[in-house]
Amino acid sequence: MDLAPLTESIRKGNRNDARRYTQDAIAAGISPATILDALVRGMDDVGQRFQRNEIFVPEMLIAARAMKEAMNLLEPLLVKAGIRPAFTAVIGTVQGDLHDIGKNLVAMMWKGANFGVIDLGTNVPPQKFVDAAREHNAKVVGLSALLTTTMPAMKETVTAIRQAGLHDVKVVVGGAPVTQKFADEIGADGFAPDAATAVTVVRQLLA
Amino acid sequence: MPPAPADSAPIPPDRPAARRVGRAYFSRWGVGLCLTDPQGRVIEAYRARGWEGPSHETVRRLAIDEALRWGEPAVQPGPDETVLWAVPVMVNARVAGGLVAGIAEARLFRRGSTAPVIDVRAACTDLRRLAEEHNLTNAALLELRRQAYRREQARAEAIHAYKANPFFQLRSTYLLDEPSLVAAIRKGDRHEARNILNRLLVAMIHHAGDRLELVKSLFMELVVTMSRTAVEGGGVPEELLGSRYDAIARLATIHDDEELASWLNEMLERIMDAIHAAPRHPHAAMLEHAMRIISERCCEKLTRDQVAEEAGMSRSHFSRMFRQHFGCNFSDVLLRLRTERAAKLLAETDRPLKIIALECGFTDQSHLTRVFRQHYRVPPAQYRREHKNTKD
């Protein structure tokens, strides 16, 4: 069975088609992993086009929602087949910062790329990142900040993660005031200037 | 080249040059200076006393770091009710120390007055210029920092602005972004244009959340405002919004995110085509330049004539073009930007109101309070209570 229409439905953000083609693929006995690949391909394409400024934000949002619809059908089968996301990422906005817009976009794109995502919300203290990374055996921690005044909290969080001995955990930082230079200064492993790049950065770090 | 970390091999600063700056600065501003090492420890003081102790060192170091980071001295509240600012002393790209200026609040504000005795912001800039003139700092590097952070700052502030008061701020943020948006479209750089639009859209979507009708009305406002620009430049209204505005009528029938995304995409691309093709935008580049000057330097003493001159337009022509293009006059925009910056500082810092007034270019605290009330309908103190550490 050709899964190209399913990929296309994600690219276009058509959730009814995404649901229907997923149902058809499941009914045709296609393995959940293969269906998942088709979905991720669609979402990857959307992410890359967003990164290149070829599409507008609402188009990315509807694509993510179509992906979510398809995943609702697929997830029980993935669990049954013992297929789990390759790794888990913990994400949150650092202590003192209550903004969640950038963090939500990144979480959405990570889910779309089939990472397991633990969203800790906003105003998250360093220790909570450490505890969650440990509890979920996370490979990645994503830190977001929108205020220049909360950028020091990013540094504290990176330090806390390193001091807790979580040396394999890759820390990715992003947010309006954050730059590559700042990321380097505080010892983060990666810097993502936008939500779509956050996917690429994590893949590169874990390759 | 990035500056070396402050704690790498020490470099001796040029003390005679620092002394000359200290003398010149005191004679101009009546403010004492000290030359410090990169950690904020005093090497030599020029007409400055009583700045001892570890807490002073920490603040001085912070002031140096901040100046290095932003490329410009920034006012820092110091211990014992002092206010200070600094410029990094540099040898090539390495930090050799800092020149830190400071004044007690009691001296800065005469008893019972909220108006400062000197223009602190101008004093900050002057310290940098003096240090540059005496070759005590790396002027090129500081300029690069200023350029790099202006853009980052503008992005962060744009998003913040929406959150503090979305409808009011939406217009001024669009106003600020519009010249660059139009310039990008005119240049044929659709990627940059979409990038600017996406910043605006993210803020709108974030504000409206799941309320589709609100998202629709925000998108409609954007589309209508951009159409106006296209029509002013010679675009044909029917080609943009359809005869009898049927594009807007179609929006009213949309009840779904997917249709809305497609409507918006179609409208924005169509308007961008029209702006790109429009024959009349003779002043777009100059107005863009003017708006950038206002936005970057709104907290300084900035006059309409000064901006007109720097933007390369005659004064009267500038006023007319400005009003025609942006629908409001120069001082409206300037005051609005200053007030927004003050609102941001009120919500995000504990700085006293009189300091915020200075930092944002108001003549004194009462000036800020009066203008603030007009814009936000509440006094600054109440605004701070309501917005401090809150999400929206």
Coordinates of C-alpha atoms in Angstrom, one line a residue:
Chain A
M1 CA 0.0 0.0 0.0
D2 CA 1.3 3.4 -0.9
L3 CA 1.7 5.6 2.1
A4 CA 2.5 8.7 0.1
P5 CA -1.0 10.2 0.6
L6 CA -0.6 9.8 4.4
T7 CA 2.7 11.7 4.3
E8 CA 1.0 14.3 2.1
S9 CA -1.9 14.7 4.5
I10 CA 0.5 15.6 7.3
R11 CA 2.4 18.0 5.0
K12 CA -0.9 19.7 4.2
G13 CA -2.2 19.6 7.7
N14 CA -5.4 17.8 6.7
R15 CA -6.4 15.9 9.9
N16 CA -9.4 14.1 8.4
D17 CA -7.2 12.6 5.6
A18 CA -4.5 11.8 8.1
R19 CA -6.9 9.9 10.3
R20 CA -8.5 8.1 7.3
Y21 CA -5.2 7.1 5.7
T22 CA -3.9 5.9 9.0
Q23 CA -7.0 3.8 9.6
D24 CA -6.6 2.4 6.1
A25 CA -3.0 1.5 6.6
I26 CA -3.7 -0.2 9.9
A27 CA -6.5 -2.1 8.3
A28 CA -4.2 -3.2 5.4
G29 CA -1.9 -4.7 8.0
I30 CA 1.0 -2.4 7.5
S31 CA 3.4 -2.4 10.4
P32 CA 3.0 0.5 12.9
A33 CA 6.7 1.3 12.5
T34 CA 6.3 1.8 8.7
I35 CA 3.2 4.0 9.2
L36 CA 5.1 6.0 11.8
D37 CA 7.9 6.6 9.3
A38 CA 5.5 7.9 6.8
L39 CA 4.0 10.4 9.4
V40 CA 7.5 11.5 10.6
R41 CA 8.5 12.1 7.0
G42 CA 5.6 14.5 6.5
M43 CA 6.3 16.3 9.7
D44 CA 10.0 16.6 8.9
D45 CA 9.2 18.2 5.6
V46 CA 6.9 20.7 7.3
G47 CA 9.7 21.5 9.8
Q48 CA 12.3 22.0 7.1
R49 CA 10.0 24.3 5.1
F50 CA 9.3 26.3 8.3
Q51 CA 13.0 26.6 9.0
R52 CA 13.5 27.9 5.5
N53 CA 10.7 30.5 6.0
E54 CA 8.7 28.9 3.2
I55 CA 5.5 28.6 5.2
F56 CA 3.6 30.4 7.9
V57 CA 3.1 29.3 11.5
P58 CA -0.6 28.3 11.2
E59 CA 0.4 25.8 8.5
M60 CA 2.9 24.2 10.9
L61 CA 0.3 24.1 13.6
I62 CA -2.3 22.3 11.5
A63 CA 0.4 19.8 10.4
A64 CA 1.2 19.1 14.0
R65 CA -2.4 18.6 14.8
A66 CA -2.9 16.2 11.9
M67 CA 0.1 14.3 13.2
K68 CA -1.4 14.1 16.6
E69 CA -4.7 12.7 15.2
A70 CA -2.8 10.0 13.4
M71 CA -0.7 9.2 16.5
N72 CA -3.8 8.8 18.6
L73 CA -4.7 5.8 16.4
L74 CA -1.2 4.5 16.1
E75 CA 0.1 4.8 19.6
P76 CA -1.8 1.8 21.1
L77 CA -0.4 -0.4 18.3
L78 CA 3.1 0.9 18.8
V79 CA 2.9 0.1 22.5
K80 CA 1.5 -3.3 21.7
A81 CA 4.3 -4.0 19.3
G82 CA 6.9 -2.8 21.9
I83 CA 7.9 0.1 19.7
R84 CA 8.9 3.0 21.8
P85 CA 10.4 6.4 20.8
A86 CA 14.1 6.1 20.3
F87 CA 14.7 8.3 23.3
T88 CA 13.0 10.7 25.7
A89 CA 13.5 14.5 25.9
V90 CA 12.7 16.6 28.9
I91 CA 11.7 20.2 28.2
G92 CA 10.7 23.2 30.2
T93 CA 11.0 27.0 30.6
V94 CA 13.7 27.8 33.2
Q95 CA 13.1 29.2 36.6
G96 CA 11.7 32.7 36.8
D97 CA 10.3 32.6 33.3
L98 CA 6.7 32.0 32.7
H99 CA 6.7 32.1 28.9
D100 CA 5.7 28.9 27.2
I101 CA 5.2 29.8 23.5
G102 CA 8.7 28.8 22.2
K103 CA 8.8 25.8 24.5
N104 CA 5.5 24.5 23.3
L105 CA 6.5 24.9 19.6
V106 CA 9.7 22.9 20.3
A107 CA 7.8 20.2 22.2
M108 CA 5.3 19.9 19.3
M109 CA 8.1 19.5 16.8
W110 CA 9.9 17.0 18.9
K111 CA 6.8 14.9 19.3
G112 CA 6.3 15.2 15.5
A113 CA 9.8 13.8 15.1
N114 CA 8.8 10.9 17.3
F115 CA 10.8 11.8 20.4
G116 CA 9.3 10.9 23.7
V117 CA 8.6 14.3 25.3
I118 CA 8.2 15.1 29.0
D119 CA 7.0 18.7 29.2
L120 CA 7.7 20.2 32.7
G121 CA 5.9 23.4 31.9
T122 CA 7.2 26.9 32.9
N123 CA 9.2 28.3 35.8
V124 CA 11.0 25.0 36.3
P125 CA 13.7 24.9 39.0
P126 CA 17.1 23.3 38.0
Q127 CA 16.5 20.3 40.4
K128 CA 13.3 19.5 38.7
F129 CA 15.0 19.1 35.3
V130 CA 17.6 16.9 37.0
D131 CA 15.0 14.7 38.7
A132 CA 12.9 14.4 35.5
A133 CA 15.9 13.6 33.3
R134 CA 16.9 10.9 35.8
E135 CA 13.4 9.5 36.3
H136 CA 12.7 9.2 32.5
N137 CA 16.3 8.3 31.5
A138 CA 16.2 11.2 29.2
K139 CA 18.9 11.7 26.5
V140 CA 18.0 15.3 25.9
V141 CA 17.0 18.3 28.1
G142 CA 15.6 21.3 26.3
L143 CA 15.7 24.7 28.2
S144 CA 13.8 27.7 27.0
A145 CA 13.9 31.3 28.2
L146 CA 12.3 34.4 26.8
L147 CA 13.6 36.9 29.3
T148 CA 17.2 38.2 29.4
T149 CA 16.8 38.2 33.1
T150 CA 16.2 34.5 33.3
M151 CA 19.2 33.5 31.2
P152 CA 21.3 33.0 34.3
A153 CA 18.8 30.4 35.4
M154 CA 19.7 28.5 32.2
K155 CA 23.3 28.4 33.3
E156 CA 22.3 27.2 36.8
T157 CA 20.3 24.4 35.2
V158 CA 23.1 23.3 33.0
T159 CA 25.4 23.3 36.0
A160 CA 22.9 21.3 38.1
I161 CA 22.6 18.7 35.3
R162 CA 26.4 18.3 35.0
Q163 CA 26.9 18.2 38.8
A164 CA 24.2 15.5 39.1
G165 CA 26.5 13.4 37.0
L166 CA 24.1 13.2 34.0
H167 CA 27.0 13.5 31.6
D168 CA 25.3 11.6 28.8
V169 CA 22.3 14.0 28.8
K170 CA 22.6 16.6 25.9
V171 CA 21.3 20.0 26.8
V172 CA 19.8 22.1 24.1
V173 CA 18.9 25.8 24.8
G174 CA 16.8 28.3 22.9
G175 CA 14.6 31.3 23.2
A176 CA 14.5 34.9 21.8
P177 CA 17.5 36.3 23.8
V178 CA 19.6 33.1 23.5
T179 CA 22.5 33.0 21.1
Q180 CA 25.0 30.3 20.0
K181 CA 27.7 32.2 21.9
F182 CA 25.6 32.2 25.1
A183 CA 24.9 28.5 24.6
D184 CA 28.7 27.9 24.4
E185 CA 29.4 30.1 27.4
I186 CA 27.1 28.1 29.7
G187 CA 28.3 24.8 28.4
A188 CA 25.1 23.7 26.6
D189 CA 25.5 21.0 24.0
G190 CA 23.3 22.6 21.4
F191 CA 21.5 25.8 20.4
A192 CA 18.3 26.0 18.5
P193 CA 17.3 29.3 17.1
D194 CA 13.8 28.0 16.2
A195 CA 11.5 25.1 16.8
A196 CA 12.3 23.2 13.6
T197 CA 16.0 23.5 14.1
A198 CA 15.6 22.0 17.5
V199 CA 14.8 18.7 15.8
T200 CA 17.9 18.8 13.6
V201 CA 20.1 19.8 16.5
V202 CA 18.9 16.9 18.6
R203 CA 19.3 14.4 15.8
Q204 CA 22.9 15.7 15.2
L205 CA 23.7 15.5 18.9
L206 CA 22.5 11.9 19.2
A207 CA 23.7 10.6 15.8
Chain B
M1 CA 36.9 37.7 17.5
P2 CA 35.3 37.0 20.9
P3 CA 36.8 38.7 23.9
A4 CA 39.0 36.6 26.2
P5 CA 37.4 35.5 29.4
A6 CA 37.9 38.0 32.2
D7 CA 40.0 35.7 34.3
S8 CA 42.6 34.8 31.6
A9 CA 46.1 36.2 31.8
P10 CA 45.9 39.8 33.2
I11 CA 46.7 42.7 31.0
P12 CA 47.7 46.0 32.5
P13 CA 45.3 48.8 31.6
D14 CA 46.6 52.1 30.4
R15 CA 46.4 54.1 33.6
P16 CA 47.5 57.5 32.3
A17 CA 44.7 57.4 29.7
A18 CA 42.2 56.2 32.3
R19 CA 43.2 59.2 34.4
R20 CA 42.6 61.6 31.5
V21 CA 39.2 60.1 31.0
G22 CA 38.5 60.4 34.7
R23 CA 39.3 64.1 34.7
A24 CA 37.4 64.8 31.5
Y25 CA 34.4 62.9 32.8
F26 CA 34.3 64.6 36.2
S27 CA 34.5 68.0 34.6
R28 CA 31.7 67.2 32.2
W29 CA 29.3 65.3 34.5
G30 CA 30.5 65.8 38.0
V31 CA 30.6 62.1 38.4
G32 CA 33.6 60.2 39.8
L33 CA 35.1 57.1 38.1
C34 CA 37.3 54.2 39.1
L35 CA 39.5 52.0 37.1
T36 CA 39.1 48.4 38.0
D37 CA 40.5 45.0 37.1
P38 CA 38.2 42.6 35.2
Q39 CA 36.8 41.3 38.6
G40 CA 35.7 44.8 39.6
R41 CA 38.5 45.4 42.1
V42 CA 39.6 49.1 42.2
I43 CA 43.0 49.8 40.8
E44 CA 42.7 53.6 40.9
A45 CA 39.9 56.0 41.7
Y46 CA 39.3 59.4 40.2
R47 CA 37.1 61.6 42.4
A48 CA 35.3 58.5 43.6
R49 CA 35.1 57.4 47.2
G50 CA 33.4 54.9 49.5
W51 CA 33.1 52.1 46.9
E52 CA 34.7 49.4 48.9
G53 CA 33.5 46.0 49.9
P54 CA 32.7 42.8 48.1
S55 CA 29.2 43.8 47.2
H56 CA 30.5 46.8 45.3
E57 CA 33.0 44.6 43.5
T58 CA 30.3 42.3 42.4
V59 CA 28.1 45.1 41.0
R60 CA 31.1 46.7 39.3
R61 CA 32.0 43.5 37.6
L62 CA 28.4 43.1 36.6
A63 CA 28.3 46.6 35.2
I64 CA 31.5 45.8 33.1
D65 CA 30.1 42.5 31.9
E66 CA 26.8 44.1 31.0
A67 CA 28.4 46.9 29.1
L68 CA 30.5 44.3 27.2
R69 CA 27.5 42.2 26.5
W70 CA 25.3 45.1 25.2
G71 CA 28.1 47.2 23.7
E72 CA 26.9 50.2 25.8
P73 CA 27.0 51.1 29.5
A74 CA 23.8 50.1 31.3
V75 CA 22.6 51.7 34.5
Q76 CA 22.9 49.3 37.4
P77 CA 21.5 49.9 40.9
G78 CA 24.4 49.5 43.3
P79 CA 24.7 48.9 47.0
D80 CA 24.2 51.7 49.5
E81 CA 21.7 53.5 47.2
T82 CA 24.2 54.2 44.4
V83 CA 23.7 54.0 40.7
L84 CA 26.5 53.0 38.5
W85 CA 27.5 52.2 34.9
A86 CA 30.7 51.1 33.2
V87 CA 32.7 50.6 30.1
P88 CA 35.1 47.7 29.6
V89 CA 38.7 48.6 29.3
M90 CA 40.1 46.5 26.5
V91 CA 43.4 45.7 24.9
N92 CA 42.4 44.5 21.4
A93 CA 39.8 41.9 22.1
R94 CA 40.8 41.2 25.6
V95 CA 39.2 42.6 28.7
A96 CA 41.8 44.4 30.9
G97 CA 39.3 45.9 33.4
G98 CA 36.7 48.5 33.5
L99 CA 36.0 52.2 34.0
V100 CA 33.1 52.4 36.4
A101 CA 31.2 55.6 37.0
G102 CA 28.9 56.0 40.0
I103 CA 26.8 58.4 41.9
A104 CA 24.8 58.3 45.1
E105 CA 21.1 58.4 44.5
A106 CA 21.0 61.2 47.1
R107 CA 23.2 63.3 44.8
L108 CA 21.5 62.3 41.6
F109 CA 18.1 63.4 42.9
R110 CA 17.8 66.6 44.9
R111 CA 15.8 66.3 48.0
G112 CA 12.1 66.0 47.3
S113 CA 12.6 65.9 43.6
T114 CA 12.2 63.0 41.2
A115 CA 14.1 64.8 38.4
P116 CA 17.8 63.8 38.2
V117 CA 20.5 66.5 38.2
I118 CA 22.2 64.9 35.1
D119 CA 21.0 63.0 32.0
V120 CA 22.2 59.6 33.1
R121 CA 21.6 58.0 29.7
A122 CA 23.7 60.6 27.9
A123 CA 26.3 60.2 30.6
C124 CA 26.5 56.5 29.9
T125 CA 27.0 57.0 26.2
D126 CA 29.5 59.7 26.9
L127 CA 31.6 57.4 29.1
R128 CA 31.8 54.9 26.2
R129 CA 32.7 57.7 23.7
L130 CA 35.4 59.0 26.0
A131 CA 36.9 55.6 26.5
E132 CA 36.8 55.1 22.7
E133 CA 38.5 58.4 22.1
H134 CA 41.3 57.5 24.5
N135 CA 41.7 54.1 22.9
L136 CA 40.8 52.4 26.2
T137 CA 38.2 50.1 24.7
N138 CA 37.5 48.2 21.5
A139 CA 35.0 50.5 19.7
A140 CA 34.5 48.1 16.8
L141 CA 33.7 45.2 19.1
L142 CA 31.3 47.2 21.2
E143 CA 29.5 48.4 18.0
L144 CA 29.2 44.9 16.8
R145 CA 27.7 43.9 20.2
R146 CA 25.2 46.7 20.0
Q147 CA 24.1 45.7 16.5
A148 CA 23.8 42.0 17.4
Y149 CA 21.8 42.6 20.5
R150 CA 19.5 45.2 19.1
R151 CA 18.0 42.6 16.9
E152 CA 17.8 40.0 19.7
Q153 CA 16.4 42.6 22.0
A154 CA 13.8 43.7 19.5
R155 CA 12.6 40.1 19.0
A156 CA 12.3 39.5 22.7
E157 CA 10.6 42.8 23.3
A158 CA 8.2 42.3 20.5
I159 CA 7.0 39.1 22.0
H160 CA 6.8 40.6 25.5
A161 CA 5.0 43.6 24.2
Y162 CA 2.1 41.4 23.1
K163 CA 1.9 39.7 26.4
A164 CA 1.7 42.9 28.4
N165 CA -1.1 44.4 26.4
P166 CA -1.7 42.6 23.2
F167 CA -4.2 44.8 21.3
F168 CA -2.4 48.1 22.1
Q169 CA 1.0 46.5 21.5
L170 CA 0.0 44.6 18.4
R171 CA -0.3 47.8 16.5
S172 CA 2.9 49.4 17.6
T173 CA 4.9 46.1 17.1
Y174 CA 3.5 45.9 13.6
L175 CA 4.3 49.5 13.0
L176 CA 7.9 48.8 14.0
D177 CA 8.1 45.8 11.8
E178 CA 6.3 47.1 8.8
P179 CA 9.1 49.1 7.2
S180 CA 11.4 46.1 7.3
L181 CA 8.6 43.9 6.1
V182 CA 7.8 46.2 3.2
A183 CA 11.5 46.5 2.4
A184 CA 12.0 42.7 2.4
I185 CA 9.0 42.3 0.1
R186 CA 10.2 45.1 -2.2
K187 CA 13.6 43.5 -2.4
G188 CA 11.9 40.2 -3.3
D189 CA 13.1 38.6 -0.1
R190 CA 10.1 36.5 0.7
H191 CA 11.9 34.4 3.2
E192 CA 12.7 37.4 5.4
A193 CA 9.2 38.7 4.9
R194 CA 7.7 35.4 6.1
N195 CA 10.2 35.3 9.0
I196 CA 8.9 38.8 10.1
L197 CA 5.3 37.8 9.6
N198 CA 5.8 34.5 11.5
R199 CA 7.0 36.4 14.5
L200 CA 3.8 38.5 14.5
L201 CA 1.7 35.4 13.9
V202 CA 3.3 33.4 16.7
A203 CA 2.4 36.2 19.1
M204 CA -1.1 36.5 17.9
I205 CA -1.7 32.7 18.1
H206 CA -0.2 32.6 21.5
H207 CA -2.4 35.4 22.8
A208 CA -5.6 34.0 21.3
G209 CA -5.0 30.4 22.3
D210 CA -7.9 28.2 21.2
R211 CA -10.3 31.1 20.6
L212 CA -10.7 30.7 16.9
E213 CA -12.8 33.9 16.6
L214 CA -10.1 35.9 18.2
V215 CA -7.4 34.4 16.0
K216 CA -9.6 35.3 13.0
S217 CA -10.0 38.9 14.1
L218 CA -6.3 39.3 14.7
F219 CA -5.4 37.8 11.3
M220 CA -8.0 40.0 9.7
E221 CA -6.5 43.1 11.2
L222 CA -3.0 42.1 9.9
V223 CA -4.4 41.5 6.4
V224 CA -6.3 44.7 6.3
T225 CA -3.3 46.8 7.6
M226 CA -1.0 45.2 5.1
S227 CA -3.5 45.8 2.3
R228 CA -3.6 49.4 3.2
T229 CA 0.1 49.6 2.7
A230 CA -0.2 47.8 -0.6
V231 CA -3.0 50.2 -1.8
E232 CA -1.0 53.2 -0.7
G233 CA 1.9 52.0 -2.8
G234 CA -0.4 51.7 -5.8
G235 CA -2.0 48.3 -5.4
V236 CA -5.5 47.7 -6.6
P237 CA -7.9 47.1 -3.6
E238 CA -10.1 44.7 -5.6
E239 CA -7.2 42.5 -6.5
L240 CA -6.2 42.4 -2.8
L241 CA -9.4 41.8 -0.9
G242 CA -11.7 41.0 -3.8
S243 CA -14.6 43.0 -5.1
R244 CA -16.9 44.0 -2.3
Y245 CA -14.3 42.8 0.1
D246 CA -15.3 39.2 -0.4
A247 CA -12.0 37.9 1.1
I248 CA -13.2 39.3 4.4
A249 CA -16.7 37.9 3.9
R250 CA -15.1 34.5 3.3
L251 CA -13.2 34.8 6.5
A252 CA -16.5 35.1 8.4
T253 CA -17.6 31.7 7.1
I254 CA -14.4 29.9 8.3
H255 CA -14.9 27.7 11.3
D256 CA -11.8 25.6 11.2
D257 CA -8.1 26.0 11.7
E258 CA -7.2 24.4 8.4
E259 CA -9.3 26.6 6.3
L260 CA -8.1 29.6 8.3
A261 CA -4.4 28.7 7.6
S262 CA -5.1 28.3 4.0
W263 CA -7.0 31.7 3.8
L264 CA -4.2 33.5 5.6
N265 CA -1.5 31.9 3.4
E266 CA -3.4 33.0 0.3
M267 CA -4.0 36.5 1.5
L268 CA -0.5 37.2 2.7
E269 CA 1.1 35.9 -0.5
R270 CA -1.3 37.9 -2.6
I271 CA -0.6 41.1 -0.6
M272 CA 3.1 40.5 -0.8
D273 CA 2.8 40.1 -4.5
A274 CA 0.9 43.5 -4.7
I275 CA 3.5 45.3 -2.5
H276 CA 6.3 43.9 -4.5
A277 CA 4.7 45.0 -7.8
A278 CA 3.4 48.4 -6.5
P279 CA 5.0 51.3 -8.3
R280 CA 5.0 53.9 -5.5
H281 CA 7.1 53.5 -2.4
P282 CA 9.6 56.2 -2.9
H283 CA 10.2 56.8 0.8
A284 CA 10.0 53.3 2.1
A285 CA 13.7 53.0 2.6
M286 CA 14.1 56.3 4.3
L287 CA 11.1 55.7 6.6
E288 CA 12.4 52.3 7.4
H289 CA 15.7 53.9 8.4
A290 CA 13.8 56.5 10.5
M291 CA 11.8 53.9 12.3
R292 CA 14.9 51.9 13.1
I293 CA 16.5 55.0 14.6
I294 CA 13.5 55.7 16.7
S295 CA 13.2 52.1 17.8
E296 CA 16.9 51.8 18.7
R297 CA 17.3 55.1 20.4
C298 CA 13.9 55.8 21.8
C299 CA 15.3 56.2 25.3
E300 CA 17.8 58.8 24.3
K301 CA 17.1 62.5 23.8
L302 CA 15.7 62.2 20.3
T303 CA 14.0 64.9 18.3
R304 CA 12.0 64.7 15.2
D305 CA 14.4 67.0 13.3
Q306 CA 17.3 64.9 14.3
V307 CA 15.6 61.7 13.0
A308 CA 14.5 63.5 9.8
E309 CA 18.1 64.7 9.2
E310 CA 19.6 61.3 9.8
A311 CA 17.0 59.6 7.6
G312 CA 18.0 62.0 4.8
M313 CA 14.6 63.9 4.6
S314 CA 13.7 67.5 5.1
R315 CA 11.9 68.2 8.3
S316 CA 8.5 69.2 6.9
H317 CA 8.6 66.4 4.4
F318 CA 9.5 63.9 7.0
S319 CA 6.5 64.9 9.2
R320 CA 4.1 64.6 6.4
M321 CA 5.4 61.3 5.1
F322 CA 5.6 59.9 8.5
R323 CA 2.0 60.7 9.3
Q324 CA 0.8 59.6 5.9
H325 CA 2.6 56.3 6.1
F326 CA 2.2 55.3 9.7
G327 CA -1.1 57.1 10.5
C328 CA 0.4 58.9 13.6
N329 CA 3.0 61.4 14.3
F330 CA 6.6 61.1 15.4
S331 CA 6.1 62.0 19.1
D332 CA 3.2 59.5 19.4
V333 CA 5.5 56.7 18.3
L334 CA 8.4 57.9 20.5
L335 CA 6.3 58.2 23.6
R336 CA 4.6 54.9 23.0
L337 CA 7.9 53.1 22.6
R338 CA 9.3 54.7 25.8
T339 CA 6.1 53.8 27.7
E340 CA 6.3 50.2 26.5
R341 CA 9.9 50.0 27.6
A342 CA 9.0 51.4 31.0
A343 CA 6.1 48.9 31.3
K344 CA 8.5 46.1 30.6
L345 CA 11.0 47.3 33.2
L346 CA 8.1 47.7 35.7
A347 CA 7.0 44.1 35.2
E348 CA 10.4 42.5 35.1
T349 CA 12.6 44.4 37.5
D350 CA 12.4 46.0 41.0
R351 CA 14.1 49.2 39.9
P352 CA 12.6 52.3 41.4
L353 CA 10.3 54.3 39.2
K354 CA 12.5 57.3 39.0
I355 CA 15.4 55.2 37.7
I356 CA 13.0 53.6 35.1
A357 CA 11.9 57.0 34.1
L358 CA 15.5 58.0 33.4
E359 CA 16.4 54.8 31.6
C360 CA 13.4 55.2 29.3
G361 CA 14.1 58.8 28.3
F362 CA 11.4 60.6 30.3
T363 CA 12.4 63.9 31.8
D364 CA 11.4 62.7 35.3
Q365 CA 9.2 60.3 37.3
S366 CA 6.1 62.6 37.0
H367 CA 6.4 62.8 33.3
L368 CA 6.5 59.0 33.1
T369 CA 3.5 58.7 35.4
R370 CA 1.5 61.1 33.4
V371 CA 2.2 59.5 30.0
F372 CA 1.9 56.0 31.4
R373 CA -1.6 56.7 32.7
Q374 CA -2.6 58.0 29.3
H375 CA -1.4 54.8 27.6
Y376 CA -2.3 52.1 30.1
R377 CA -5.1 53.8 32.0
V378 CA -3.5 52.9 35.3
P379 CA -0.6 54.4 37.2
P380 CA 2.8 52.7 37.0
A381 CA 2.7 51.3 40.5
Q382 CA -0.6 49.6 39.9
Y383 CA 0.6 48.2 36.6
R384 CA 3.6 46.8 38.4
R385 CA 1.4 45.1 41.0
E386 CA -0.8 43.6 38.4
H387 CA 1.9 42.4 36.0
K388 CA 4.8 41.5 38.2
N389 CA 5.6 37.8 37.8
T390 CA 2.4 37.1 36.0
K391 CA 2.2 35.3 32.7
D392 CA -0.2 37.6 30.8

